Every structure is written in C-alpha cells, then in structure tokens.
Short mmCIF file of C-alpha atoms in Angstrom, two decimals:
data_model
loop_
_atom_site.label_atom_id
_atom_site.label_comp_id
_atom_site.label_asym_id
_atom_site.label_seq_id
_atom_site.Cartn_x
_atom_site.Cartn_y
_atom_site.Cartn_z
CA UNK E 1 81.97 69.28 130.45
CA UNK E 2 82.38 71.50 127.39
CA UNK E 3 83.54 74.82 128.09
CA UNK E 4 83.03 77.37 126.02
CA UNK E 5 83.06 77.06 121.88
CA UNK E 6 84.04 79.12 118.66
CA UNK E 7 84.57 78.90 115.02
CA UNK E 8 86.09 79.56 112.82
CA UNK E 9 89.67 78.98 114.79
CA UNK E 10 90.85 80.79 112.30
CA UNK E 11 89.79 83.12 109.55
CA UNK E 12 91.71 84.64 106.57
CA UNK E 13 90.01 86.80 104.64
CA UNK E 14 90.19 89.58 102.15
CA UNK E 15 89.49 93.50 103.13
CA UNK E 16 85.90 94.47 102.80
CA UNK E 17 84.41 91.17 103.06
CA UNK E 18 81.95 90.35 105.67
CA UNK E 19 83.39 88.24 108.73
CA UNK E 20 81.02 85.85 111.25
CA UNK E 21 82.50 84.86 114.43
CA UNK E 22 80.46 82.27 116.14
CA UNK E 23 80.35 81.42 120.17
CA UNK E 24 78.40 78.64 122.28
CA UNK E 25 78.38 79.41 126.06
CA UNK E 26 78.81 77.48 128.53
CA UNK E 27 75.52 75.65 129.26
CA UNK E 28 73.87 77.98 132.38
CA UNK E 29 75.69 80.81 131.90
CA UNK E 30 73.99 83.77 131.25
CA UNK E 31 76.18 86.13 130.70
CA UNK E 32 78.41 86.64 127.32
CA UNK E 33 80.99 88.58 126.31
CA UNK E 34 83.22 89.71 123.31
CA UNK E 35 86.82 90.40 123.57
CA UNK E 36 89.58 91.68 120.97
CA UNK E 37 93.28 90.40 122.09
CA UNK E 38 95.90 92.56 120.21
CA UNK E 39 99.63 93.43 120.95
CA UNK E 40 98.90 97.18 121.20
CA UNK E 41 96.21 96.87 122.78
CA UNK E 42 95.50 93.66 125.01
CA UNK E 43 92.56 92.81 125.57
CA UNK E 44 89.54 95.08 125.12
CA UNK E 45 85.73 94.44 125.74
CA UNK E 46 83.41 94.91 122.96
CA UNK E 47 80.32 93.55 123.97
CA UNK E 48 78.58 92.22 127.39
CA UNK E 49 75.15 89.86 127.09
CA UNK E 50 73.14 89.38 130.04
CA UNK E 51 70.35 86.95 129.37
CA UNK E 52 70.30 87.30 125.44
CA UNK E 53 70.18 90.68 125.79
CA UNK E 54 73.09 93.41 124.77
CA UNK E 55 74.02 95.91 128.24
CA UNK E 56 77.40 97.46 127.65
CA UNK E 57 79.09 97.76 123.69
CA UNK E 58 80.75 100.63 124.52
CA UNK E 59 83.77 98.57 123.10
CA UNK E 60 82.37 98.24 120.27
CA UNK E 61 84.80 100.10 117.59
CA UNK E 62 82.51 101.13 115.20
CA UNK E 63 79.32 100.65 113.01
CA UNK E 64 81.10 97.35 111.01
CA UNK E 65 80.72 95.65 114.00
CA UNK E 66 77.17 94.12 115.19
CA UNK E 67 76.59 91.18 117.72
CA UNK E 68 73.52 89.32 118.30
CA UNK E 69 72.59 86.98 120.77
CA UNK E 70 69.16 84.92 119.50
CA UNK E 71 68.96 82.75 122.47
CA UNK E 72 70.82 81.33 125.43
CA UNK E 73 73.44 79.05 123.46
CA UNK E 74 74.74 81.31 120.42
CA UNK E 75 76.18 84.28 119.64
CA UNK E 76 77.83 85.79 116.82
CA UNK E 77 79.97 88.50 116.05
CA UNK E 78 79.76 90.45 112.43
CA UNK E 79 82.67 92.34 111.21
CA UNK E 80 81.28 93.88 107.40
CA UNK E 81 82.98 95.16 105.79
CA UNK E 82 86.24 93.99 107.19
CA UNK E 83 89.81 96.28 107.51
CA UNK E 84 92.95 94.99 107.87
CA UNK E 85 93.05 96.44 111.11
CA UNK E 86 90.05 94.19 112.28
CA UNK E 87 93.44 91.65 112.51
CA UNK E 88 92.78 90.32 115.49
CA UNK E 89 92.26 87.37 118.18
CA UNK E 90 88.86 87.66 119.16
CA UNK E 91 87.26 85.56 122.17
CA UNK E 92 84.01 84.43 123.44
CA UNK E 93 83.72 84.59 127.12
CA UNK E 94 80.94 83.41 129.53
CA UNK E 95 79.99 83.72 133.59
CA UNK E 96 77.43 82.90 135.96
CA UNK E 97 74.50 85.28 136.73
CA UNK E 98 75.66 87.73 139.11
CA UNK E 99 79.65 86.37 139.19
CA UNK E 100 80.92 88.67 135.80
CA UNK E 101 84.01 89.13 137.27
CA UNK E 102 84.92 85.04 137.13
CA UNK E 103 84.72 84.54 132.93
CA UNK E 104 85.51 81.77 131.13
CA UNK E 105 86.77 82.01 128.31
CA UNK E 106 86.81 80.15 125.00
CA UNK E 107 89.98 79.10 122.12
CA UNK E 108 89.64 82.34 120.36
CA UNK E 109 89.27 83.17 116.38
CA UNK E 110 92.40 84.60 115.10
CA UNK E 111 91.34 86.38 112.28
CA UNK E 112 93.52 87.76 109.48
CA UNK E 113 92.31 90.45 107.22
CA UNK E 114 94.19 90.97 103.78
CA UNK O 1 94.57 105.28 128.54
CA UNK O 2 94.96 102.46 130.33
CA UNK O 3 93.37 101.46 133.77
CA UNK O 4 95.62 98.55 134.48
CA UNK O 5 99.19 99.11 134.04
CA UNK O 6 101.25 96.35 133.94
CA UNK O 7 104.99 95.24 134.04
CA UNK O 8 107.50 93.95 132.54
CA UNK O 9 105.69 93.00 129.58
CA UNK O 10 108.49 90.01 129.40
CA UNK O 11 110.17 88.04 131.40
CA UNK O 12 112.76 85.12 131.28
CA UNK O 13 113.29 83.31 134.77
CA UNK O 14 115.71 80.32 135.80
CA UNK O 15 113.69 76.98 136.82
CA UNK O 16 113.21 77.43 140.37
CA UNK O 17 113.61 80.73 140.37
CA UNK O 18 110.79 83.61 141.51
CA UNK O 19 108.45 84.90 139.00
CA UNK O 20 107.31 88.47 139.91
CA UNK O 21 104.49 90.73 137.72
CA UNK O 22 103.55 94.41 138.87
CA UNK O 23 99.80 96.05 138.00
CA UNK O 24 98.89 99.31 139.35
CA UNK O 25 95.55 100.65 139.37
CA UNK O 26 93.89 104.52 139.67
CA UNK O 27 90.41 104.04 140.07
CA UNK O 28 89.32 103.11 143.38
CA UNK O 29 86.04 101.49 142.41
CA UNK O 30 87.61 98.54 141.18
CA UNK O 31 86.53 95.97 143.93
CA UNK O 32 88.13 92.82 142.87
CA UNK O 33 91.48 91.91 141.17
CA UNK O 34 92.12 88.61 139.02
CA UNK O 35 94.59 86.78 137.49
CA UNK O 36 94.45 85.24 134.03
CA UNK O 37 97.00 82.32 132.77
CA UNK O 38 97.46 82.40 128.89
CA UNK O 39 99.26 79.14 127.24
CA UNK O 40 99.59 79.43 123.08
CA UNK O 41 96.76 79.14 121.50
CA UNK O 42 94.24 79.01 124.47
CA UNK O 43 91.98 81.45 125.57
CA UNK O 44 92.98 83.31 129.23
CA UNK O 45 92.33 81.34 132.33
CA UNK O 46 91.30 82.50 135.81
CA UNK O 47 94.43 81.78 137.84
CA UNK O 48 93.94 83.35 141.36
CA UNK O 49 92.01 86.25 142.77
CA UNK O 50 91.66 88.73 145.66
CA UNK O 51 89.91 91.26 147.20
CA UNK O 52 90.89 94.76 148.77
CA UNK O 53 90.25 93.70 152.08
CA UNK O 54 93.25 91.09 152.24
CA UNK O 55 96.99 91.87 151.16
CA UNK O 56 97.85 88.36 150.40
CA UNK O 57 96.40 85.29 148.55
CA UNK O 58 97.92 82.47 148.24
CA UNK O 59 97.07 78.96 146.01
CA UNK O 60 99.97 76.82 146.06
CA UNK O 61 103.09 78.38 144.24
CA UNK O 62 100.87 81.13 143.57
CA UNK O 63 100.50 84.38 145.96
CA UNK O 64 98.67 87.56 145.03
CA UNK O 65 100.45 90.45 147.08
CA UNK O 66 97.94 93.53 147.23
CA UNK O 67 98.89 96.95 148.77
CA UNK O 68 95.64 99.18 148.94
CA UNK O 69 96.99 102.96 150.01
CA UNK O 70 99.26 102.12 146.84
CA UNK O 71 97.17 100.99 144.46
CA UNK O 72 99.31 98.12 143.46
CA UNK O 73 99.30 94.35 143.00
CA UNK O 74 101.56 91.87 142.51
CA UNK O 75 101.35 88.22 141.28
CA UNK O 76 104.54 85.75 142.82
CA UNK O 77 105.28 82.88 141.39
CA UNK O 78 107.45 80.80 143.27
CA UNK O 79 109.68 77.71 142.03
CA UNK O 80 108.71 78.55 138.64
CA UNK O 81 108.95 75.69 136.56
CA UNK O 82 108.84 75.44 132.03
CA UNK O 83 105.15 74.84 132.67
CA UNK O 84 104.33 77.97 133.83
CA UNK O 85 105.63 79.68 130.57
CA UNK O 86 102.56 81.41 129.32
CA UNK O 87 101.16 84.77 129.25
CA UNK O 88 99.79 86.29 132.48
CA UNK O 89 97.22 89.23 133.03
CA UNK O 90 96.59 91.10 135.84
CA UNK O 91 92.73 92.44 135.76
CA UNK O 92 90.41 94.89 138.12
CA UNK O 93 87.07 94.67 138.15
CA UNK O 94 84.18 97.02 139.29
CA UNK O 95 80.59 97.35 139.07
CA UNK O 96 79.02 99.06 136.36
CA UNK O 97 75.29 99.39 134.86
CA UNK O 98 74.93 96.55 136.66
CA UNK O 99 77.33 94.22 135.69
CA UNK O 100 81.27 93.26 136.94
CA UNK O 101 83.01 94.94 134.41
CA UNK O 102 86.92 94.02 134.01
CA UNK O 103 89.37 95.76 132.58
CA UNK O 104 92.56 93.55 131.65
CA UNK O 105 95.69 94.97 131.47
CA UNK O 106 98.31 94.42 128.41
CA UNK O 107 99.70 91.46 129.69
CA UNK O 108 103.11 89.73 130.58
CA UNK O 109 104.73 86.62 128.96
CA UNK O 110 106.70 85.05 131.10
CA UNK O 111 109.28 81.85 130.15
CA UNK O 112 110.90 79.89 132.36
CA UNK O 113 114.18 78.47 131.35
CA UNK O 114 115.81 74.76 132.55
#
C-alpha cells in the first residue's frame, strides 16, 4: 500500500527561478495538505484541500506561492520566483474525510535555494 | 507566537532509561492532542494520541500524560532504546472552517545512547 508520494526529493535551485513541488495522496483520501518544516520555525501549514478544492491557505507566505489541486491524485506546489529563504523541507500530507486531525504524511522535498 | 510550546528541544537519554517531552497549550479549543515520530529523512508519523477527557494513554512503551486545568501534556517514553532516536512533536488540534486544524509545535530530537 503506497502511502503518500513527492518529487523532487530534493531540489537545488538558483534564486528567482520557479520551483514545482509535486504530491500523490493516498488513494481515498480526500483531504491534502502543505507543510513547511524549518528549524525556526517547525512545522507550519500552508495549504489544506478538501475534495480538490483549496479551504484554509492562511499559511500561505505570500503571493510566490500558489497550489493547485486538478483532481483527487495530484497536487502541486509553485514557489516563483524563488528566495533563498523559501530553503525549506516541504511535505505533502493526506487524511480521511472527516479524520484531519490523523495525517499522513509523505518523504518531504528538501529544497535549497541559492 | 506559538500555540504549542514545547521542551527541551534536545535530549540525550541512557538505553533503558525514561524519555520525557513537555507541550503546553493556551487555547482551550484544541480538542485533540497527537504525537508525531520523525526518523532522518522521513516525513512525521502519528505515534499516539489522546483526548481531554482522559489523563493517560498508553501504547506499549509509550504513555501520553495529559493534565487539563494545566494545559499541559507530556509524552513518556519508557526503556528507551537507539531506535527510538528520532525527532518527536507534540501537536493540538481543533476545529476550524470546518476542518481539524493542527498546529505542531517546534519539535524535540531525542537520542538514545548504548
């Protein structure tokens, strides 16, 4: 049983170029989420999906960041134009309908930004 | 401004020893209180959960210890062992626009010594 999937593992990449973060669910959940793991921070929610469709990005930090989710199975997340700051572990998480507070969560994408 | 304070933020322990992590909490809508197990590398894992309306949990070597009136929580870990070295967070969770909402807080890597 697959859990839940990324890529890019990891990303290097060069400030002001445009980052895509990529995240399969877990097959039945409806429910996705974006995180960003730092040391100053821990983790923070950026983004919640219910059903495809975007409820809470309070967390997200600004206008350079979009998410979409086009159907059940994928989800990316944009970063453009990058900042060094963006440096980051971000994870993919999914739950059940109606169980948000159980998530499961995927590898991560550690992504460097020069 | 954190939600979920938590302590230390490292700790070494003796094999066999007693792991202890502290969280502390201030809003009183949070409803339900996990615990997430990070190895290297690996996204966080559910570990062991409660709810408000018991002060204790326990899974094996694992006990949650919850005091209400103080707003406090406590993960145990007892006859910690080298494979238990990982990072733990403490987390609270409460409704909002719908949704389980949980906030993590920073975290605590723990290693456990031979």
């Amino acid at each position: 049983d697959a859990g839940v999937i990324q890529s890019p593992r990891h990303e290097v990449t060069e400030m002001g170029q445009e980052v895509t973060l990529r995240c399969k669910p877990i097959s039945g959940h409806n429910s996705l989420f974006w995180y960003r793991q730092t040391m100053m921070r821990g983790l923070e929610l950026l983004i919640y999906f219910n059903n495809n469709v975007p409820i809470d990005d309070s967390g997200m930090p600004e206008d350079r960041f979009s998410a979409k989710m086009p159907n059940a199975s994928f989800s990316t997340l944009k970063i453009q134009p990058s900042e060094p700051r963006d440096s980051a572990v971000y994870f993919c998480a999914s739950s059940v309908a109606g169980r948000s507070e159980t998530q499961y969560f995927g590898p991560g994408t550690r992504l460097l930004v020069l | 401004q954190q939600q979920v304070k938590q302590s230390p933020q490292s700790l070494i322990v003796q094999k066999g020893g007693i792991s202890i992590i502290n969280c502390a909490y201030e809003n009183t809508a949070f409803d339900y209180f996990p615990w997430y197990q990070q190895f290297p590398g690996k996204g966080p894992a559910l570990l062991i959960a409660i709810r408000p309306d018991v002060s204790e949990k326990k899974e094996g070597r694992f006990t949650i210890s919850f005091n209400k009136s103080a707003k406090q929580f406590s993960l145990h870990i007892m006859d910690s062992q080298p494979g238990d070295s990982a990072t733990y967070f403490c987390a609270a969770s409460r409704s909002s626009g719908g949704y389980q909402k949980v906030t993590f807080g920073i975290g605590t890597k723990l290693q456990v010594i031979p």
